């Protein structure tokens, strides 16, 4: 039990140690990449397709394998790169609640202040800046 | 795709406007595949029925320092326990706090049989609870009109509607806003506790309502309440009042 706790703390430590980078919102977009450089679209595709890691497909559908295991709680991400600009997509992942306060979509780049946030997730965002940039880089390629 | 997106947006707009307020009450059973439904509805193929048989054995087995069986006080369960599960959680008079069916069984075990309480999720407690609940199968959920339960139902409702955990989801976000839709590969039911304890194919065994609620909390990346915690009893009291009228199905089968 004590060991498990220590392991969790250790795992959480690196992410907690890296402070959130600041970003600026212009209209309904974050124009600059959080990392200062463009993400890796192929890594982004893999991450988006991994439901445990990114959770995106719990709610959304997207043109990646296993459509029957994709959620129907949210808009289909097919064609999102045609509907929204890169900066608009970035803000929607970083903090959808900024645009739509009652949304169920988690704010991916925020430290949760909701009650009972589980120990393992405390003090860290759902995804790191690199991960988010990789997913943004993939989504902008989805033109139809 | 544009059309599909437009449609989804329209549905979301509807949900936002409270379009589902008048949604019909439906048991989780209604959302399952024909195969899983058939498994629950046929006693010969329902794996939960094995636990009911085990529960019947425990009901009749003398236990504890008092060496008395449940049947020693309550007689035939088919008569004395008929309808019991439709009324729980109920106020327990010595503490004046709500208690669930499993808690009630464990209390009898300690005070009447002079035996140790069964641990949460132990096969014995699940089998006995399922056996007792099974005596109400087909009867509508009918929470007692006991004013002392009101504050607990209210705090259960507050919990149900509160955003929790790293993802900031609430129970209501899924079970009220999006019931019938798919979360990944799973259909989201309306969260009516009609069939517990139930056999879950993923668990390969019987599990309690509290196990289900703790699983949902883990999915929200929230620290689950401990087994037996008053918060889980309050949630159950709210969920049961919300499910009033739906028939008890124990033992249910879920994917």
mmCIF file of C-alpha atoms in Angstrom:
data_model
loop_
_atom_site.group_PDB
_atom_site.id
_atom_site.type_symbol
_atom_site.label_atom_id
_atom_site.label_comp_id
_atom_site.label_asym_id
_atom_site.label_seq_id
_atom_site.Cartn_x
_atom_site.Cartn_y
_atom_site.Cartn_z
ATOM 1 C CA UNK A 1 0.000 0.000 0.000
ATOM 2 C CA UNK A 2 2.673 2.495 1.061
ATOM 3 C CA UNK A 3 4.829 1.379 -1.855
ATOM 4 C CA UNK A 4 1.967 1.885 -4.312
ATOM 5 C CA UNK A 5 1.462 5.378 -2.955
ATOM 6 C CA UNK A 6 5.128 6.259 -3.374
ATOM 7 C CA UNK A 7 5.111 4.951 -6.937
ATOM 8 C CA UNK A 8 2.100 7.082 -7.779
ATOM 9 C CA UNK A 9 3.739 10.156 -6.307
ATOM 10 C CA UNK A 10 6.936 9.491 -8.232
ATOM 11 C CA UNK A 11 5.027 9.009 -11.467
ATOM 12 C CA UNK A 12 3.106 12.194 -10.917
ATOM 13 C CA UNK A 13 6.165 14.201 -9.949
ATOM 14 C CA UNK A 14 7.725 14.956 -13.362
ATOM 15 C CA UNK A 15 4.482 16.252 -14.854
ATOM 16 C CA UNK A 16 3.724 18.271 -11.749
ATOM 17 C CA UNK A 17 7.215 19.706 -11.809
ATOM 18 C CA UNK A 18 6.735 21.060 -15.318
ATOM 19 C CA UNK A 19 4.649 24.198 -14.911
ATOM 20 C CA UNK A 20 1.947 24.941 -17.477
ATOM 21 C CA UNK A 21 3.233 27.184 -20.224
ATOM 22 C CA UNK A 22 1.421 30.450 -20.686
ATOM 23 C CA UNK A 23 -0.571 31.058 -23.838
ATOM 24 C CA UNK A 24 -2.655 33.873 -25.195
ATOM 25 C CA UNK A 25 -6.167 33.654 -26.553
ATOM 26 C CA UNK A 26 -7.095 35.780 -29.558
ATOM 27 C CA UNK A 27 -10.826 35.682 -30.228
ATOM 28 C CA UNK A 28 -11.715 31.972 -30.133
ATOM 29 C CA UNK A 29 -8.200 30.734 -30.930
ATOM 30 C CA UNK A 30 -4.715 30.188 -29.537
ATOM 31 C CA UNK A 31 -2.608 31.065 -32.557
ATOM 32 C CA UNK A 32 0.886 30.125 -31.285
ATOM 33 C CA UNK A 33 1.804 26.498 -30.551
ATOM 34 C CA UNK A 34 2.058 25.887 -26.787
ATOM 35 C CA UNK A 35 5.551 24.498 -27.331
ATOM 36 C CA UNK A 36 6.715 27.186 -29.733
ATOM 37 C CA UNK A 37 7.097 24.669 -32.557
ATOM 38 C CA UNK A 38 4.695 22.579 -34.678
ATOM 39 C CA UNK A 39 3.671 19.092 -33.466
ATOM 40 C CA UNK A 40 4.155 15.687 -35.066
ATOM 41 C CA UNK A 41 0.962 14.688 -36.906
ATOM 42 C CA UNK A 42 1.690 10.980 -37.056
ATOM 43 C CA UNK A 43 2.344 10.811 -33.323
ATOM 44 C CA UNK A 44 -0.823 12.843 -32.852
ATOM 45 C CA UNK A 45 -2.841 10.306 -34.818
ATOM 46 C CA UNK A 46 -1.555 7.462 -32.642
ATOM 47 C CA UNK A 47 -2.320 9.369 -29.459
ATOM 48 C CA UNK A 48 -5.808 10.325 -30.581
ATOM 49 C CA UNK A 49 -6.528 6.706 -31.504
ATOM 50 C CA UNK A 50 -5.443 5.557 -28.039
ATOM 51 C CA UNK A 51 -8.614 5.902 -25.983
ATOM 52 C CA UNK A 52 -6.915 5.331 -22.633
ATOM 53 C CA UNK A 53 -4.257 7.955 -23.227
ATOM 54 C CA UNK A 54 -6.147 10.811 -24.883
ATOM 55 C CA UNK A 55 -9.804 9.837 -24.204
ATOM 56 C CA UNK A 56 -10.849 11.704 -27.388
ATOM 57 C CA UNK A 57 -12.590 8.689 -28.934
ATOM 58 C CA UNK A 58 -14.637 8.047 -25.813
ATOM 59 C CA UNK A 59 -16.759 10.982 -26.972
ATOM 60 C CA UNK A 60 -15.797 11.717 -30.606
ATOM 61 C CA UNK A 61 -15.615 9.807 -33.836
ATOM 62 C CA UNK A 62 -12.624 10.250 -36.118
ATOM 63 C CA UNK A 63 -11.268 8.641 -39.308
ATOM 64 C CA UNK A 64 -9.118 6.082 -37.469
ATOM 65 C CA UNK A 65 -9.722 2.317 -37.008
ATOM 66 C CA UNK A 66 -12.507 0.700 -34.954
ATOM 67 C CA UNK A 67 -15.433 3.071 -35.569
ATOM 68 C CA UNK A 68 -17.760 0.870 -33.473
ATOM 69 C CA UNK A 69 -15.659 1.666 -30.376
ATOM 70 C CA UNK A 70 -15.905 5.425 -30.895
ATOM 71 C CA UNK A 71 -18.231 7.617 -28.880
ATOM 72 C CA UNK A 72 -21.272 9.557 -30.032
ATOM 73 C CA UNK A 73 -21.341 12.295 -27.372
ATOM 74 C CA UNK A 74 -19.591 14.923 -29.464
ATOM 75 C CA UNK A 75 -19.134 16.168 -33.054
ATOM 76 C CA UNK A 76 -17.390 13.840 -35.524
ATOM 77 C CA UNK A 77 -13.821 15.089 -35.928
ATOM 78 C CA UNK A 78 -13.762 14.134 -39.629
ATOM 79 C CA UNK A 79 -13.262 17.333 -41.583
ATOM 80 C CA UNK A 80 -12.500 19.419 -38.495
ATOM 81 C CA UNK A 81 -9.400 20.838 -40.221
ATOM 82 C CA UNK A 82 -11.699 22.283 -42.877
ATOM 83 C CA UNK A 83 -14.173 23.766 -40.393
ATOM 84 C CA UNK A 84 -11.770 25.256 -37.871
ATOM 85 C CA UNK A 85 -8.368 26.932 -38.041
ATOM 86 C CA UNK A 86 -5.338 25.469 -36.301
ATOM 87 C CA UNK A 87 -5.638 28.067 -33.536
ATOM 88 C CA UNK A 88 -9.349 27.382 -33.036
ATOM 89 C CA UNK A 89 -8.663 23.649 -32.708
ATOM 90 C CA UNK A 90 -5.874 24.355 -30.183
ATOM 91 C CA UNK A 91 -8.114 26.420 -27.886
ATOM 92 C CA UNK A 92 -10.863 23.802 -28.064
ATOM 93 C CA UNK A 93 -8.503 21.136 -26.777
ATOM 94 C CA UNK A 94 -6.731 23.364 -24.265
ATOM 95 C CA UNK A 95 -9.886 24.745 -22.676
ATOM 96 C CA UNK A 96 -13.243 24.090 -24.333
ATOM 97 C CA UNK A 97 -14.951 25.518 -21.256
ATOM 98 C CA UNK A 98 -13.525 28.923 -22.186
ATOM 99 C CA UNK A 99 -15.793 28.879 -25.257
ATOM 100 C CA UNK A 100 -18.658 26.828 -23.883
ATOM 101 C CA UNK A 101 -18.815 26.892 -20.057
ATOM 102 C CA UNK A 102 -21.350 24.076 -19.731
ATOM 103 C CA UNK A 103 -19.497 21.695 -22.075
ATOM 104 C CA UNK A 104 -18.712 18.151 -20.996
ATOM 105 C CA UNK A 105 -15.406 18.202 -22.892
ATOM 106 C CA UNK A 106 -12.554 18.248 -20.351
ATOM 107 C CA UNK A 107 -10.158 21.204 -20.394
ATOM 108 C CA UNK A 108 -7.027 19.310 -21.401
ATOM 109 C CA UNK A 109 -4.450 21.920 -20.409
ATOM 110 C CA UNK A 110 -5.587 23.005 -16.976
ATOM 111 C CA UNK A 111 -4.905 21.846 -13.454
ATOM 112 C CA UNK A 112 -8.185 20.412 -12.199
ATOM 113 C CA UNK A 113 -9.708 22.141 -9.199
ATOM 114 C CA UNK A 114 -12.718 19.826 -9.180
ATOM 115 C CA UNK A 115 -13.374 17.997 -5.909
ATOM 116 C CA UNK A 116 -11.909 14.497 -5.414
ATOM 117 C CA UNK A 117 -9.436 14.647 -8.271
ATOM 118 C CA UNK A 118 -7.665 11.297 -7.872
ATOM 119 C CA UNK A 119 -4.190 11.322 -6.354
ATOM 120 C CA UNK A 120 -2.507 10.083 -9.544
ATOM 121 C CA UNK A 121 -3.934 12.970 -11.581
ATOM 122 C CA UNK A 122 -3.584 15.775 -9.082
ATOM 123 C CA UNK A 123 -1.539 18.808 -10.093
ATOM 124 C CA UNK A 124 -1.142 17.810 -13.734
ATOM 125 C CA UNK A 125 -3.082 18.544 -16.923
ATOM 126 C CA UNK A 126 -4.897 15.770 -18.806
ATOM 127 C CA UNK A 127 -2.322 16.047 -21.609
ATOM 128 C CA UNK A 128 1.034 17.810 -21.820
ATOM 129 C CA UNK A 129 1.837 20.606 -24.251
ATOM 130 C CA UNK A 130 3.763 18.321 -26.655
ATOM 131 C CA UNK A 131 0.870 15.833 -26.787
ATOM 132 C CA UNK A 132 -1.652 18.556 -27.507
ATOM 133 C CA UNK A 133 0.505 20.019 -30.308
ATOM 134 C CA UNK A 134 0.861 16.549 -31.880
ATOM 135 C CA UNK A 135 -2.928 16.094 -31.851
ATOM 136 C CA UNK A 136 -3.474 19.598 -33.260
ATOM 137 C CA UNK A 137 -1.002 18.792 -36.059
ATOM 138 C CA UNK A 138 -3.014 15.672 -36.921
ATOM 139 C CA UNK A 139 -6.449 17.335 -36.735
ATOM 140 C CA UNK A 140 -5.516 20.166 -39.129
ATOM 141 C CA UNK A 141 -4.851 17.474 -41.770
ATOM 142 C CA UNK A 142 -8.479 16.275 -41.553
ATOM 143 C CA UNK A 143 -9.880 18.402 -44.346
ATOM 144 C CA UNK A 144 -12.934 16.295 -45.195
ATOM 145 C CA UNK B 1 -19.783 14.770 -43.040
ATOM 146 C CA UNK B 2 -20.908 18.384 -42.837
ATOM 147 C CA UNK B 3 -24.482 17.148 -42.573
ATOM 148 C CA UNK B 4 -23.558 14.646 -39.882
ATOM 149 C CA UNK B 5 -21.783 17.369 -37.945
ATOM 150 C CA UNK B 6 -24.761 19.690 -38.312
ATOM 151 C CA UNK B 7 -27.022 16.983 -36.978
ATOM 152 C CA UNK B 8 -24.778 16.309 -33.990
ATOM 153 C CA UNK B 9 -24.667 20.022 -33.263
ATOM 154 C CA UNK B 10 -28.449 20.206 -33.426
ATOM 155 C CA UNK B 11 -28.760 17.285 -31.028
ATOM 156 C CA UNK B 12 -26.262 18.896 -28.661
ATOM 157 C CA UNK B 13 -28.179 22.165 -28.839
ATOM 158 C CA UNK B 14 -31.334 20.275 -27.924
ATOM 159 C CA UNK B 15 -29.632 18.601 -25.012
ATOM 160 C CA UNK B 16 -28.330 21.969 -23.862
ATOM 161 C CA UNK B 17 -31.857 23.327 -23.903
ATOM 162 C CA UNK B 18 -33.028 20.521 -21.627
ATOM 163 C CA UNK B 19 -34.708 18.687 -24.499
ATOM 164 C CA UNK B 20 -34.532 15.380 -22.646
ATOM 165 C CA UNK B 21 -36.399 16.431 -19.529
ATOM 166 C CA UNK B 22 -39.373 14.339 -20.526
ATOM 167 C CA UNK B 23 -37.183 11.356 -21.422
ATOM 168 C CA UNK B 24 -38.840 8.083 -20.599
ATOM 169 C CA UNK B 25 -37.424 6.122 -17.663
ATOM 170 C CA UNK B 26 -35.605 3.105 -18.995
ATOM 171 C CA UNK B 27 -33.703 0.360 -17.235
ATOM 172 C CA UNK B 28 -30.154 -0.411 -18.353
ATOM 173 C CA UNK B 29 -31.643 -3.673 -19.606
ATOM 174 C CA UNK B 30 -33.381 -1.782 -22.429
ATOM 175 C CA UNK B 31 -30.064 -0.565 -23.823
ATOM 176 C CA UNK B 32 -28.380 -3.944 -24.000
ATOM 177 C CA UNK B 33 -27.812 -6.179 -26.995
ATOM 178 C CA UNK B 34 -30.443 -8.892 -27.621
ATOM 179 C CA UNK B 35 -27.843 -11.498 -26.551
ATOM 180 C CA UNK B 36 -27.197 -9.914 -23.137
ATOM 181 C CA UNK B 37 -30.914 -9.309 -22.595
ATOM 182 C CA UNK B 38 -31.693 -12.937 -23.371
ATOM 183 C CA UNK B 39 -28.972 -14.030 -20.952
ATOM 184 C CA UNK B 40 -30.553 -12.009 -18.133
ATOM 185 C CA UNK B 41 -34.113 -13.027 -18.908
ATOM 186 C CA UNK B 42 -33.529 -16.777 -19.079
ATOM 187 C CA UNK B 43 -32.824 -18.185 -15.605
ATOM 188 C CA UNK B 44 -31.059 -21.178 -17.141
ATOM 189 C CA UNK B 45 -28.451 -18.981 -18.832
ATOM 190 C CA UNK B 46 -28.290 -16.116 -16.302
ATOM 191 C CA UNK B 47 -24.953 -16.636 -14.495
ATOM 192 C CA UNK B 48 -26.294 -14.601 -11.548
ATOM 193 C CA UNK B 49 -28.709 -17.418 -10.718
ATOM 194 C CA UNK B 50 -25.824 -19.518 -9.354
ATOM 195 C CA UNK B 51 -25.289 -16.834 -6.712
ATOM 196 C CA UNK B 52 -29.002 -16.825 -5.901
ATOM 197 C CA UNK B 53 -28.773 -20.563 -5.188
ATOM 198 C CA UNK B 54 -25.736 -19.912 -2.998
ATOM 199 C CA UNK B 55 -27.617 -17.134 -1.207
ATOM 200 C CA UNK B 56 -30.490 -19.478 -0.486
ATOM 201 C CA UNK B 57 -28.041 -21.898 1.140
ATOM 202 C CA UNK B 58 -26.619 -19.103 3.306
ATOM 203 C CA UNK B 59 -30.137 -17.948 4.246
ATOM 204 C CA UNK B 60 -30.802 -21.359 5.731
ATOM 205 C CA UNK B 61 -27.418 -21.990 7.336
ATOM 206 C CA UNK B 62 -27.130 -21.343 11.110
ATOM 207 C CA UNK B 63 -24.229 -18.981 11.761
ATOM 208 C CA UNK B 64 -22.436 -17.068 14.510
ATOM 209 C CA UNK B 65 -22.274 -17.521 18.289
ATOM 210 C CA UNK B 66 -26.087 -17.460 18.328
ATOM 211 C CA UNK B 67 -26.035 -20.373 15.876
ATOM 212 C CA UNK B 68 -29.175 -19.177 14.169
ATOM 213 C CA UNK B 69 -29.966 -18.862 10.438
ATOM 214 C CA UNK B 70 -31.591 -15.894 8.716
ATOM 215 C CA UNK B 71 -34.543 -18.224 8.162
ATOM 216 C CA UNK B 72 -34.618 -18.827 11.934
ATOM 217 C CA UNK B 73 -35.969 -15.307 12.404
ATOM 218 C CA UNK B 74 -37.433 -14.497 8.988
ATOM 219 C CA UNK B 75 -38.814 -17.865 7.844
ATOM 220 C CA UNK B 76 -39.392 -18.262 4.132
ATOM 221 C CA UNK B 77 -37.695 -15.477 2.189
ATOM 222 C CA UNK B 78 -40.268 -15.657 -0.599
ATOM 223 C CA UNK B 79 -42.790 -14.309 1.919
ATOM 224 C CA UNK B 80 -40.838 -12.274 4.470
ATOM 225 C CA UNK B 81 -38.445 -10.609 1.985
ATOM 226 C CA UNK B 82 -40.968 -9.962 -0.783
ATOM 227 C CA UNK B 83 -40.763 -6.252 -1.618
ATOM 228 C CA UNK B 84 -37.903 -5.525 0.788
ATOM 229 C CA UNK B 85 -35.430 -4.443 -1.901
ATOM 230 C CA UNK B 86 -37.968 -1.999 -3.370
ATOM 231 C CA UNK B 87 -37.779 0.051 -0.121
ATOM 232 C CA UNK B 88 -34.003 0.333 0.426
ATOM 233 C CA UNK B 89 -31.965 2.314 1.449
ATOM 234 C CA UNK B 90 -34.101 2.834 4.550
ATOM 235 C CA UNK B 91 -33.555 4.557 7.903
ATOM 236 C CA UNK B 92 -31.963 2.266 10.468
ATOM 237 C CA UNK B 93 -33.626 3.069 13.778
ATOM 238 C CA UNK B 94 -30.673 2.689 16.152
ATOM 239 C CA UNK B 95 -28.479 5.184 14.243
ATOM 240 C CA UNK B 96 -31.313 7.105 12.518
ATOM 241 C CA UNK B 97 -29.219 7.032 9.348
ATOM 242 C CA UNK B 98 -29.914 5.356 6.015
ATOM 243 C CA UNK B 99 -28.589 1.865 5.475
ATOM 244 C CA UNK B 100 -28.491 -0.197 2.286
ATOM 245 C CA UNK B 101 -29.621 -3.784 1.931
ATOM 246 C CA UNK B 102 -26.120 -5.242 2.275
ATOM 247 C CA UNK B 103 -25.572 -3.094 5.368
ATOM 248 C CA UNK B 104 -28.855 -4.314 6.846
ATOM 249 C CA UNK B 105 -27.844 -7.934 6.243
ATOM 250 C CA UNK B 106 -24.491 -7.360 7.922
ATOM 251 C CA UNK B 107 -26.209 -5.651 10.862
ATOM 252 C CA UNK B 108 -28.441 -8.688 11.402
ATOM 253 C CA UNK B 109 -25.352 -10.840 11.178
ATOM 254 C CA UNK B 110 -23.649 -8.903 13.942
ATOM 255 C CA UNK B 111 -26.536 -8.165 16.289
ATOM 256 C CA UNK B 112 -28.712 -11.267 15.823
ATOM 257 C CA UNK B 113 -26.366 -14.027 14.737
ATOM 258 C CA UNK B 114 -23.421 -12.689 16.775
ATOM 259 C CA UNK B 115 -21.145 -13.271 13.794
ATOM 260 C CA UNK B 116 -18.550 -11.108 12.073
ATOM 261 C CA UNK B 117 -19.763 -8.838 9.289
ATOM 262 C CA UNK B 118 -18.985 -10.102 5.785
ATOM 263 C CA UNK B 119 -16.417 -7.917 4.008
ATOM 264 C CA UNK B 120 -17.658 -5.602 1.226
ATOM 265 C CA UNK B 121 -17.869 -7.430 -2.122
ATOM 266 C CA UNK B 122 -17.311 -10.821 -0.485
ATOM 267 C CA UNK B 123 -19.073 -13.652 -2.348
ATOM 268 C CA UNK B 124 -21.200 -14.398 0.735
ATOM 269 C CA UNK B 125 -22.474 -10.830 1.125
ATOM 270 C CA UNK B 126 -23.180 -10.521 -2.598
ATOM 271 C CA UNK B 127 -24.998 -13.873 -2.698
ATOM 272 C CA UNK B 128 -27.177 -13.101 0.339
ATOM 273 C CA UNK B 129 -27.949 -9.570 -0.866
ATOM 274 C CA UNK B 130 -28.817 -10.862 -4.331
ATOM 275 C CA UNK B 131 -30.997 -13.628 -2.843
ATOM 276 C CA UNK B 132 -32.946 -11.121 -0.750
ATOM 277 C CA UNK B 133 -33.276 -8.632 -3.640
ATOM 278 C CA UNK B 134 -34.352 -11.461 -5.956
ATOM 279 C CA UNK B 135 -37.481 -11.932 -3.801
ATOM 280 C CA UNK B 136 -38.648 -8.552 -5.192
ATOM 281 C CA UNK B 137 -37.971 -9.351 -8.838
ATOM 282 C CA UNK B 138 -40.661 -7.752 -11.001
ATOM 283 C CA UNK B 139 -41.904 -5.463 -8.225
ATOM 284 C CA UNK B 140 -41.717 -1.679 -8.788
ATOM 285 C CA UNK B 141 -39.128 0.334 -6.868
ATOM 286 C CA UNK B 142 -41.077 2.127 -4.100
ATOM 287 C CA UNK B 143 -38.849 4.249 -1.839
ATOM 288 C CA UNK B 144 -40.418 4.857 1.575
ATOM 289 C CA UNK B 145 -42.185 8.173 2.211
ATOM 290 C CA UNK B 146 -39.918 8.800 5.196
ATOM 291 C CA UNK B 147 -39.021 12.482 5.646
ATOM 292 C CA UNK B 148 -35.826 11.515 7.409
ATOM 293 C CA UNK B 149 -34.516 10.272 4.040
ATOM 294 C CA UNK B 150 -35.064 13.619 2.311
ATOM 295 C CA UNK B 151 -31.738 15.259 3.241
ATOM 296 C CA UNK B 152 -29.822 12.160 2.150
ATOM 297 C CA UNK B 153 -31.628 12.037 -1.187
ATOM 298 C CA UNK B 154 -30.818 15.685 -1.629
ATOM 299 C CA UNK B 155 -27.127 15.281 -0.890
ATOM 300 C CA UNK B 156 -27.096 12.277 -3.262
ATOM 301 C CA UNK B 157 -28.595 14.461 -5.946
ATOM 302 C CA UNK B 158 -26.056 17.224 -5.321
ATOM 303 C CA UNK B 159 -23.275 14.689 -5.728
ATOM 304 C CA UNK B 160 -24.865 13.331 -8.914
ATOM 305 C CA UNK B 161 -24.869 16.784 -10.441
ATOM 306 C CA UNK B 162 -21.450 17.980 -9.240
ATOM 307 C CA UNK B 163 -18.414 18.040 -11.510
ATOM 308 C CA UNK B 164 -15.779 15.769 -9.994
ATOM 309 C CA UNK B 165 -12.279 14.524 -10.684
ATOM 310 C CA UNK B 166 -9.600 15.552 -13.138
ATOM 311 C CA UNK B 167 -12.003 15.444 -16.099
ATOM 312 C CA UNK B 168 -14.612 17.634 -14.421
ATOM 313 C CA UNK B 169 -17.473 15.338 -15.446
ATOM 314 C CA UNK B 170 -20.638 14.854 -13.398
ATOM 315 C CA UNK B 171 -22.753 11.706 -13.213
ATOM 316 C CA UNK B 172 -25.600 13.748 -14.711
ATOM 317 C CA UNK B 173 -23.478 14.849 -17.691
ATOM 318 C CA UNK B 174 -23.422 11.260 -18.902
ATOM 319 C CA UNK B 175 -26.518 9.673 -17.414
ATOM 320 C CA UNK B 176 -28.962 12.526 -17.866
ATOM 321 C CA UNK B 177 -27.518 14.479 -20.779
ATOM 322 C CA UNK B 178 -26.307 11.585 -22.895
ATOM 323 C CA UNK B 179 -28.095 8.380 -21.911
ATOM 324 C CA UNK B 180 -28.546 6.100 -24.913
ATOM 325 C CA UNK B 181 -25.436 7.470 -26.628
ATOM 326 C CA UNK B 182 -22.098 5.712 -26.844
ATOM 327 C CA UNK B 183 -19.107 6.392 -24.613
ATOM 328 C CA UNK B 184 -16.423 4.660 -26.636
ATOM 329 C CA UNK B 185 -17.946 1.240 -27.311
ATOM 330 C CA UNK B 186 -20.412 1.293 -24.363
ATOM 331 C CA UNK B 187 -23.989 2.518 -24.387
ATOM 332 C CA UNK B 188 -24.572 4.935 -21.499
ATOM 333 C CA UNK B 189 -27.625 3.809 -19.484
ATOM 334 C CA UNK B 190 -29.783 6.167 -17.381
ATOM 335 C CA UNK B 191 -28.147 4.800 -14.201
ATOM 336 C CA UNK B 192 -31.182 3.189 -12.605
ATOM 337 C CA UNK B 193 -30.068 0.738 -9.909
ATOM 338 C CA UNK B 194 -32.693 -1.850 -10.799
ATOM 339 C CA UNK B 195 -30.658 -5.031 -11.077
ATOM 340 C CA UNK B 196 -28.021 -5.093 -8.298
ATOM 341 C CA UNK B 197 -26.114 -7.048 -7.249
ATOM 342 C CA UNK B 198 -25.625 -8.044 -10.873
ATOM 343 C CA UNK B 199 -23.397 -10.226 -12.979
ATOM 344 C CA UNK B 200 -21.076 -8.201 -15.156
ATOM 345 C CA UNK B 201 -19.420 -10.082 -17.993
ATOM 346 C CA UNK B 202 -16.374 -7.804 -17.732
ATOM 347 C CA UNK B 203 -16.027 -8.637 -14.009
ATOM 348 C CA UNK B 204 -16.772 -12.341 -14.546
ATOM 349 C CA UNK B 205 -18.661 -12.239 -11.267
ATOM 350 C CA UNK B 206 -21.449 -10.623 -9.300
ATOM 351 C CA UNK B 207 -20.814 -7.069 -8.114
ATOM 352 C CA UNK B 208 -22.604 -4.503 -5.985
ATOM 353 C CA UNK B 209 -24.030 -1.117 -6.936
ATOM 354 C CA UNK B 210 -21.201 0.438 -4.928
ATOM 355 C CA UNK B 211 -18.662 -1.337 -7.111
ATOM 356 C CA UNK B 212 -20.387 0.133 -10.192
ATOM 357 C CA UNK B 213 -20.437 3.652 -8.720
ATOM 358 C CA UNK B 214 -16.772 3.394 -7.748
ATOM 359 C CA UNK B 215 -15.933 2.284 -11.306
ATOM 360 C CA UNK B 216 -17.731 5.288 -12.782
ATOM 361 C CA UNK B 217 -15.817 7.570 -10.391
ATOM 362 C CA UNK B 218 -12.506 6.025 -11.414
ATOM 363 C CA UNK B 219 -13.459 6.712 -15.034
ATOM 364 C CA UNK B 220 -13.990 10.359 -14.079
ATOM 365 C CA UNK B 221 -10.466 10.281 -12.585
ATOM 366 C CA UNK B 222 -12.061 11.003 -9.211
ATOM 367 C CA UNK B 223 -11.047 9.368 -5.913
ATOM 368 C CA UNK B 224 -13.828 6.795 -5.406
ATOM 369 C CA UNK B 225 -15.703 6.850 -2.084
ATOM 370 C CA UNK B 226 -14.818 3.876 0.125
ATOM 371 C CA UNK B 227 -17.187 0.894 0.223
ATOM 372 C CA UNK B 228 -19.931 1.648 2.709
ATOM 373 C CA UNK B 229 -19.208 5.403 2.734
ATOM 374 C CA UNK B 230 -22.234 7.565 3.571
ATOM 375 C CA UNK B 231 -21.817 9.347 0.220
ATOM 376 C CA UNK B 232 -22.437 6.089 -1.659
ATOM 377 C CA UNK B 233 -25.542 5.380 0.434
ATOM 378 C CA UNK B 234 -26.798 8.914 -0.257
ATOM 379 C CA UNK B 235 -26.186 8.422 -3.997
ATOM 380 C CA UNK B 236 -28.112 5.153 -3.852
ATOM 381 C CA UNK B 237 -30.982 6.813 -1.964
ATOM 382 C CA UNK B 238 -31.189 9.444 -4.712
ATOM 383 C CA UNK B 239 -30.852 6.924 -7.543
ATOM 384 C CA UNK B 240 -33.606 4.734 -6.064
ATOM 385 C CA UNK B 241 -36.014 7.675 -5.718
ATOM 386 C CA UNK B 242 -35.153 8.664 -9.300
ATOM 387 C CA UNK B 243 -35.925 5.083 -10.433
ATOM 388 C CA UNK B 244 -39.309 4.895 -8.661
ATOM 389 C CA UNK B 245 -41.678 2.573 -10.506
ATOM 390 C CA UNK B 246 -39.094 0.588 -12.466
ATOM 391 C CA UNK B 247 -39.165 -3.128 -11.645
ATOM 392 C CA UNK B 248 -36.398 -4.839 -9.657
ATOM 393 C CA UNK B 249 -34.462 -7.239 -11.921
ATOM 394 C CA UNK B 250 -31.918 -8.856 -9.594
ATOM 395 C CA UNK B 251 -29.834 -10.668 -10.670
ATOM 396 C CA UNK B 252 -29.157 -8.470 -13.717
ATOM 397 C CA UNK B 253 -26.601 -9.178 -16.411
ATOM 398 C CA UNK B 254 -24.562 -6.348 -17.914
ATOM 399 C CA UNK B 255 -21.695 -6.290 -20.440
#
